[in-house]
Coordinates of C-alpha atoms in Angstrom, one line a residue:
Chain A
M1 CA 17.9 -19.3 -24.4
S2 CA 16.4 -19.4 -21.0
Q3 CA 17.9 -16.0 -20.4
D4 CA 15.7 -14.5 -23.1
K5 CA 12.6 -16.3 -21.8
S6 CA 13.2 -14.9 -18.3
R7 CA 13.3 -11.4 -19.7
G8 CA 10.0 -11.7 -21.7
F9 CA 6.3 -11.7 -20.8
L10 CA 6.4 -15.2 -19.4
G11 CA 9.4 -14.4 -17.3
G12 CA 7.5 -11.5 -15.8
I13 CA 4.5 -13.7 -15.1
K14 CA 6.7 -16.2 -13.4
D15 CA 8.4 -13.6 -11.2
S16 CA 5.0 -12.2 -10.3
I17 CA 3.3 -15.4 -8.9
P18 CA 4.3 -14.7 -5.3
I19 CA 3.1 -11.1 -5.6
A20 CA -0.2 -12.2 -7.2
L21 CA -0.8 -14.8 -4.4
G22 CA -0.1 -12.2 -1.7
Y23 CA -2.4 -9.7 -3.4
L24 CA -5.2 -12.3 -3.7
S25 CA -5.3 -12.9 0.0
V26 CA -4.8 -9.3 1.1
S27 CA -7.4 -7.8 -1.4
F28 CA -9.8 -10.4 0.0
G29 CA -9.6 -8.4 3.2
F30 CA -10.1 -5.1 1.3
G31 CA -13.2 -6.6 -0.3
I32 CA -14.7 -7.5 3.1
M33 CA -13.7 -4.1 4.5
A34 CA -15.3 -2.2 1.6
V35 CA -18.6 -4.1 1.7
S36 CA -18.8 -3.8 5.5
N37 CA -18.4 0.0 4.9
G38 CA -21.5 0.0 2.8
L39 CA -20.0 -0.3 -0.7
S40 CA -21.3 -2.7 -3.3
V41 CA -19.1 -5.5 -4.5
F42 CA -19.0 -3.9 -7.9
A43 CA -17.7 -0.6 -6.4
A44 CA -15.1 -2.4 -4.4
V45 CA -13.8 -4.3 -7.5
L46 CA -13.9 -1.1 -9.5
I47 CA -11.7 0.6 -6.9
S48 CA -9.2 -2.3 -7.0
M49 CA -9.1 -2.5 -10.8
T50 CA -8.5 1.2 -11.1
N51 CA -6.2 1.9 -8.2
L52 CA -4.0 -1.2 -7.5
T53 CA -2.7 0.0 -4.1
S54 CA -3.5 -1.2 -0.6
A55 CA -2.7 1.8 1.6
G56 CA -4.3 4.3 -0.8
Q57 CA -7.5 2.2 -1.2
V58 CA -7.9 1.8 2.6
A59 CA -7.4 5.5 3.1
G60 CA -9.9 6.2 0.3
L61 CA -12.4 3.9 1.9
T62 CA -11.9 5.8 5.1
V63 CA -12.7 9.1 3.3
I64 CA -15.7 7.6 1.6
A65 CA -17.1 6.0 4.7
S66 CA -16.8 9.3 6.7
N67 CA -18.3 11.1 3.7
G68 CA -15.2 13.3 3.4
G69 CA -14.6 16.0 0.8
I70 CA -13.3 15.4 -2.7
I71 CA -10.3 17.6 -2.1
E72 CA -9.6 15.7 1.0
M73 CA -9.7 12.5 -1.1
A74 CA -7.3 14.0 -3.7
I75 CA -4.8 15.2 -1.1
A76 CA -4.9 11.9 0.8
Q77 CA -4.2 9.9 -2.4
L78 CA -1.4 12.3 -3.3
V79 CA 0.4 12.2 0.0
I80 CA -0.1 8.5 0.6
N81 CA 0.9 7.5 -2.9
L82 CA 3.7 10.0 -3.3
R83 CA 6.2 7.2 -2.7
Y84 CA 5.3 5.8 -6.1
S85 CA 6.8 9.0 -7.7
L86 CA 10.2 8.0 -6.3
M87 CA 9.7 4.5 -7.5
S88 CA 8.7 5.7 -11.0
L89 CA 11.7 8.0 -11.0
S90 CA 14.0 5.2 -10.1
L91 CA 12.3 2.7 -12.5
S92 CA 12.6 5.2 -15.4
Q93 CA 16.4 4.6 -15.3
K94 CA 15.8 0.9 -15.6
L95 CA 13.6 0.6 -18.7
D96 CA 15.3 -0.8 -21.8
G97 CA 15.3 0.9 -25.2
G98 CA 12.1 -0.9 -26.4
F99 CA 9.9 1.4 -24.4
T100 CA 7.7 3.8 -26.3
K101 CA 5.7 6.7 -24.8
L102 CA 2.6 4.5 -24.9
S103 CA 4.3 1.6 -23.1
R104 CA 5.6 4.0 -20.4
L105 CA 2.1 5.3 -19.9
A106 CA 0.8 1.7 -19.5
V107 CA 3.6 0.5 -17.2
S108 CA 3.3 3.4 -14.9
F109 CA -0.2 2.3 -13.9
G110 CA 1.2 -0.9 -12.4
I111 CA 3.9 0.4 -10.1
T112 CA 3.4 -0.9 -6.6
D113 CA 5.8 -1.5 -3.8
E114 CA 6.2 -5.2 -4.6
I115 CA 6.3 -4.9 -8.4
F116 CA 8.8 -2.1 -8.1
A117 CA 10.9 -4.2 -5.7
V118 CA 11.0 -7.1 -8.1
A119 CA 11.7 -5.0 -11.2
S120 CA 14.6 -3.1 -9.5
G121 CA 16.0 -6.4 -8.3
K122 CA 16.6 -7.6 -11.8
P123 CA 20.3 -7.3 -12.7
E124 CA 19.6 -6.1 -16.2
E125 CA 17.3 -3.5 -17.8
V126 CA 13.7 -4.6 -18.0
S127 CA 11.7 -4.9 -21.3
K128 CA 8.1 -3.8 -21.8
Q129 CA 7.1 -7.5 -22.2
Y130 CA 8.6 -8.4 -18.9
M131 CA 6.9 -5.5 -17.1
A132 CA 3.6 -6.4 -18.8
G133 CA 3.9 -9.9 -17.4
L134 CA 5.0 -8.7 -14.0
I135 CA 2.0 -6.4 -13.6
S136 CA -0.9 -8.4 -15.2
L137 CA -1.1 -11.4 -12.8
P138 CA -0.9 -9.3 -9.6
W139 CA -3.6 -7.0 -11.1
V140 CA -5.8 -10.0 -11.8
G141 CA -5.1 -11.3 -8.3
W142 CA -5.9 -8.0 -6.7
A143 CA -9.2 -7.6 -8.5
T144 CA -10.2 -11.3 -8.0
G145 CA -9.4 -11.2 -4.3
T146 CA -11.5 -8.1 -3.9
L147 CA -14.4 -9.8 -5.7
I148 CA -14.3 -12.9 -3.6
G149 CA -13.8 -11.0 -0.4
G150 CA -16.7 -8.6 -1.2
A151 CA -19.0 -11.5 -2.2
A152 CA -18.0 -13.6 0.8
G153 CA -18.5 -10.6 3.0
E154 CA -22.2 -11.0 2.3
V155 CA -22.5 -14.7 3.2
L156 CA -19.7 -15.4 5.7
P157 CA -20.5 -15.7 9.4
E158 CA -19.9 -12.5 11.4
K159 CA -17.0 -13.8 13.4
L160 CA -15.0 -15.1 10.4
K161 CA -15.7 -11.9 8.5
A162 CA -14.5 -9.8 11.5
A163 CA -11.3 -11.9 11.7
L164 CA -10.6 -11.6 7.9
G165 CA -11.0 -7.9 8.1
I166 CA -7.8 -7.7 10.0
A167 CA -5.8 -9.3 7.2
I168 CA -4.9 -6.1 5.5
Y169 CA -3.6 -4.6 8.7
G170 CA -1.5 -7.8 9.0
M171 CA 0.1 -7.0 5.7
F172 CA 0.8 -3.4 6.8
V173 CA 2.5 -4.8 9.9
A174 CA 4.5 -7.2 7.8
I175 CA 5.9 -4.3 5.8
F176 CA 6.8 -1.8 8.6
V177 CA 7.9 -4.1 11.5
P178 CA 10.8 -5.8 9.7
A179 CA 11.9 -2.4 8.3
A180 CA 11.7 -0.8 11.8
R181 CA 13.7 -3.7 13.2
K182 CA 16.5 -3.1 10.7
A183 CA 16.6 0.7 10.7
L184 CA 16.3 3.0 13.7
G185 CA 15.0 5.8 11.5
V186 CA 12.0 3.7 10.4
L187 CA 11.3 2.7 14.0
V188 CA 11.2 6.3 15.1
V189 CA 9.1 7.3 12.1
V190 CA 6.5 4.5 12.8
I191 CA 6.4 5.4 16.5
I192 CA 5.8 9.1 15.7
A193 CA 3.1 8.2 13.2
V194 CA 1.3 5.9 15.6
A195 CA 1.5 8.4 18.4
A196 CA 0.2 11.2 16.2
S197 CA -2.6 9.0 14.9
C198 CA -3.7 8.1 18.5
I199 CA -3.6 11.7 19.5
M200 CA -5.7 12.7 16.5
R201 CA -8.2 10.0 17.4
Y202 CA -8.5 10.4 21.1
V203 CA -7.7 14.0 22.0
P204 CA -11.0 16.0 21.7
L205 CA -9.2 19.0 20.4
F206 CA -8.7 17.2 17.1
D207 CA -12.3 16.0 16.8
G208 CA -12.9 18.4 13.9
I209 CA -10.2 16.8 11.7
S210 CA -11.5 14.1 9.4
E211 CA -9.9 10.7 9.4
G212 CA -8.4 11.2 5.9
F213 CA -6.7 14.5 6.8
A214 CA -5.6 12.9 10.1
I215 CA -3.7 10.3 8.1
I216 CA -2.2 13.0 5.9
I217 CA -1.0 15.0 8.8
C218 CA 0.5 12.1 10.7
T219 CA 2.3 11.0 7.5
I220 CA 3.9 14.3 6.7
L221 CA 4.8 14.9 10.4
A222 CA 6.5 11.5 10.9
A223 CA 8.2 11.3 7.4
A224 CA 9.5 14.9 7.8
A225 CA 10.9 14.1 11.3
G226 CA 12.5 11.0 9.9
A227 CA 14.0 12.9 7.0
L228 CA 15.3 15.6 9.3
F229 CA 16.8 13.5 12.1
F230 CA 17.6 10.3 10.2
P231 CA 18.4 11.3 6.6
I232 CA 19.1 8.2 4.4
K233 CA 22.4 7.6 2.6
T234 CA 22.0 9.0 -0.9
E235 CA 24.3 6.8 -2.9
E236 CA 23.3 5.7 -6.4
G237 CA 19.8 4.3 -6.7
G238 CA 18.2 6.5 -4.0
G239 CA 15.6 5.0 -1.7
G240 CA 17.0 2.0 0.3
Q241 CA 18.8 2.2 3.5
Chain B
M1 CA -23.7 3.3 -7.5
T2 CA -24.3 7.0 -6.7
A3 CA -22.6 9.8 -8.6
R4 CA -20.8 10.9 -5.5
L5 CA -19.2 7.4 -5.1
L6 CA -18.2 7.4 -8.8
C7 CA -16.7 10.8 -8.3
Y8 CA -14.6 9.5 -5.3
I9 CA -13.4 6.6 -7.3
L10 CA -12.5 8.7 -10.3
V11 CA -10.4 11.1 -8.1
M12 CA -8.8 8.2 -6.3
A13 CA -7.8 6.5 -9.6
G14 CA -6.8 9.7 -11.3
V15 CA -4.5 11.1 -8.6
T16 CA -3.0 7.7 -8.0
Y17 CA -2.3 7.3 -11.7
L18 CA -0.8 10.7 -12.1
V19 CA 1.5 10.2 -9.2
R20 CA 2.9 7.1 -10.8
M21 CA 2.9 8.3 -14.4
L22 CA 4.2 11.9 -14.3
P23 CA 7.7 11.1 -13.0
L24 CA 8.1 8.3 -15.4
M25 CA 7.1 10.5 -18.3
V26 CA 8.5 13.9 -17.3
F27 CA 11.6 13.5 -15.2
R28 CA 14.5 11.6 -16.5
R29 CA 17.0 12.6 -13.7
K30 CA 17.1 11.6 -10.1
I31 CA 15.9 13.7 -7.2
K32 CA 19.0 15.3 -5.7
S33 CA 17.7 16.7 -2.4
R34 CA 18.7 14.5 0.4
F35 CA 15.7 15.7 2.5
A36 CA 13.2 14.9 -0.3
Q37 CA 14.7 11.5 -0.9
S38 CA 14.6 10.7 2.8
F39 CA 11.1 12.0 3.2
L40 CA 9.8 9.8 0.3
Y41 CA 11.7 6.9 1.7
Y42 CA 9.9 7.2 5.1
V43 CA 6.4 8.0 3.7
P44 CA 5.2 4.4 3.3
Y45 CA 6.2 3.5 6.9
A46 CA 4.6 6.6 8.3
V47 CA 1.3 5.9 6.3
L48 CA 1.1 2.3 7.4
G49 CA 1.8 3.0 11.0
A50 CA -0.8 5.8 11.2
M51 CA -3.4 3.7 9.4
T52 CA -2.8 0.6 11.4
I53 CA -2.9 2.0 14.9
P54 CA -5.4 2.7 16.4
A55 CA -7.7 1.7 13.5
V56 CA -6.9 -2.0 13.7
F57 CA -8.5 -2.2 17.2
Y58 CA -11.8 -1.5 15.6
A59 CA -11.4 -3.8 12.7
T60 CA -12.9 -6.9 14.2
G61 CA -15.7 -5.4 16.3
H62 CA -13.9 -6.5 19.5
T63 CA -10.8 -4.9 20.8
I64 CA -9.6 -8.1 22.4
S65 CA -9.6 -10.2 19.2
A66 CA -8.1 -7.3 17.3
A67 CA -5.3 -7.1 19.8
V68 CA -4.7 -10.8 19.6
G69 CA -4.5 -10.7 15.8
L70 CA -2.2 -7.6 15.9
A71 CA 0.1 -9.3 18.4
A72 CA 0.3 -12.4 16.3
A73 CA 1.1 -10.2 13.3
F74 CA 3.9 -8.3 15.2
V75 CA 5.6 -11.5 16.3
L76 CA 5.6 -13.1 12.9
A77 CA 6.6 -9.9 11.1
F78 CA 9.4 -9.4 13.6
F79 CA 10.8 -12.8 12.6
G80 CA 10.5 -11.8 8.9
R81 CA 7.6 -14.0 7.7
S82 CA 6.1 -13.2 4.3
L83 CA 3.2 -10.9 3.8
I84 CA 0.7 -13.7 3.2
V85 CA 1.8 -15.7 6.3
V86 CA 1.6 -12.6 8.6
A87 CA -1.8 -11.5 7.2
L88 CA -3.5 -14.9 7.4
T89 CA -2.0 -15.7 10.8
A90 CA -3.4 -12.4 12.1
S91 CA -6.8 -13.4 10.8
G92 CA -6.5 -16.9 12.3
A93 CA -5.5 -15.6 15.7
A94 CA -8.3 -13.0 15.7
F95 CA -10.8 -15.7 14.7
I96 CA -9.7 -18.0 17.5
A97 CA -10.0 -15.1 19.9
E98 CA -13.5 -14.4 18.6
L99 CA -14.5 -18.0 19.2
F100 CA -13.1 -18.5 22.7
I101 CA -12.6 -15.1 24.4
V102 CA -15.3 -12.8 23.2

């Protein structure tokens, strides 16, 4: 039955094609960004293969480029990627009976915003084969895009490279602008975060704060304000507006 | 690759993995606190906003081309275009600006 196919490995692969294509183009931007910050192509690909997350990797790159502390790196990753905990939590209710401890350990590596979104959108419980398919192709796309971007970063003309470096910010905009348009709470959170980030950058008083910590502070400030003044509805399923 | 860089990457990967793995392995129940749920819901938007502005204005080397790219991204994102379309159009707009304006 086609129903069974759509729930297996190939079904996961099929559902992941749009994600993989998106990752391929966006991680291209990350590769360029990493190389222009002085990292080798190998290091850039290694980061993508072991992290699989855009915001965390860009923040990590910021910490590396500014020669920040290891603790700073750990806290930045913790705060920025904390949302994955919520997704993991939510996804844990959706895994079918075929999951062993080992397959849970493996699947948790591949939880990203997009993969989580697709998995939670499935009407039925998801199998470990399906999740394996859903994660593999985007992972390959993410690593390959970084490789091509990093390698191209060394040969592309300066103007083109500069223009492609903005791609990853384009993706960020594509995530927060539509959400801010739909929900006032998100709009306010984004405005607070942007305002705080500009203040940290331009007000001399905050010169001593490294860029990594600045992102952490802005995030906590804005998300806490959002939670305080625009608490989300907490029906079944959490998250969502 | 230096030892320090390897150390950075290990910490990045390790923390990111633990954040994803622990809730899936340890907790089986949902977070009850409305504040915590709301906070986690808003975190991605706060992070992305803080990381995009003002950093994006330094991404191309010229503030003008970056602003053009960012404006293009805002317009397309506002009308709900997909991630790839928005990202590539931002690049394209910034490239054209680099060619003609800068």
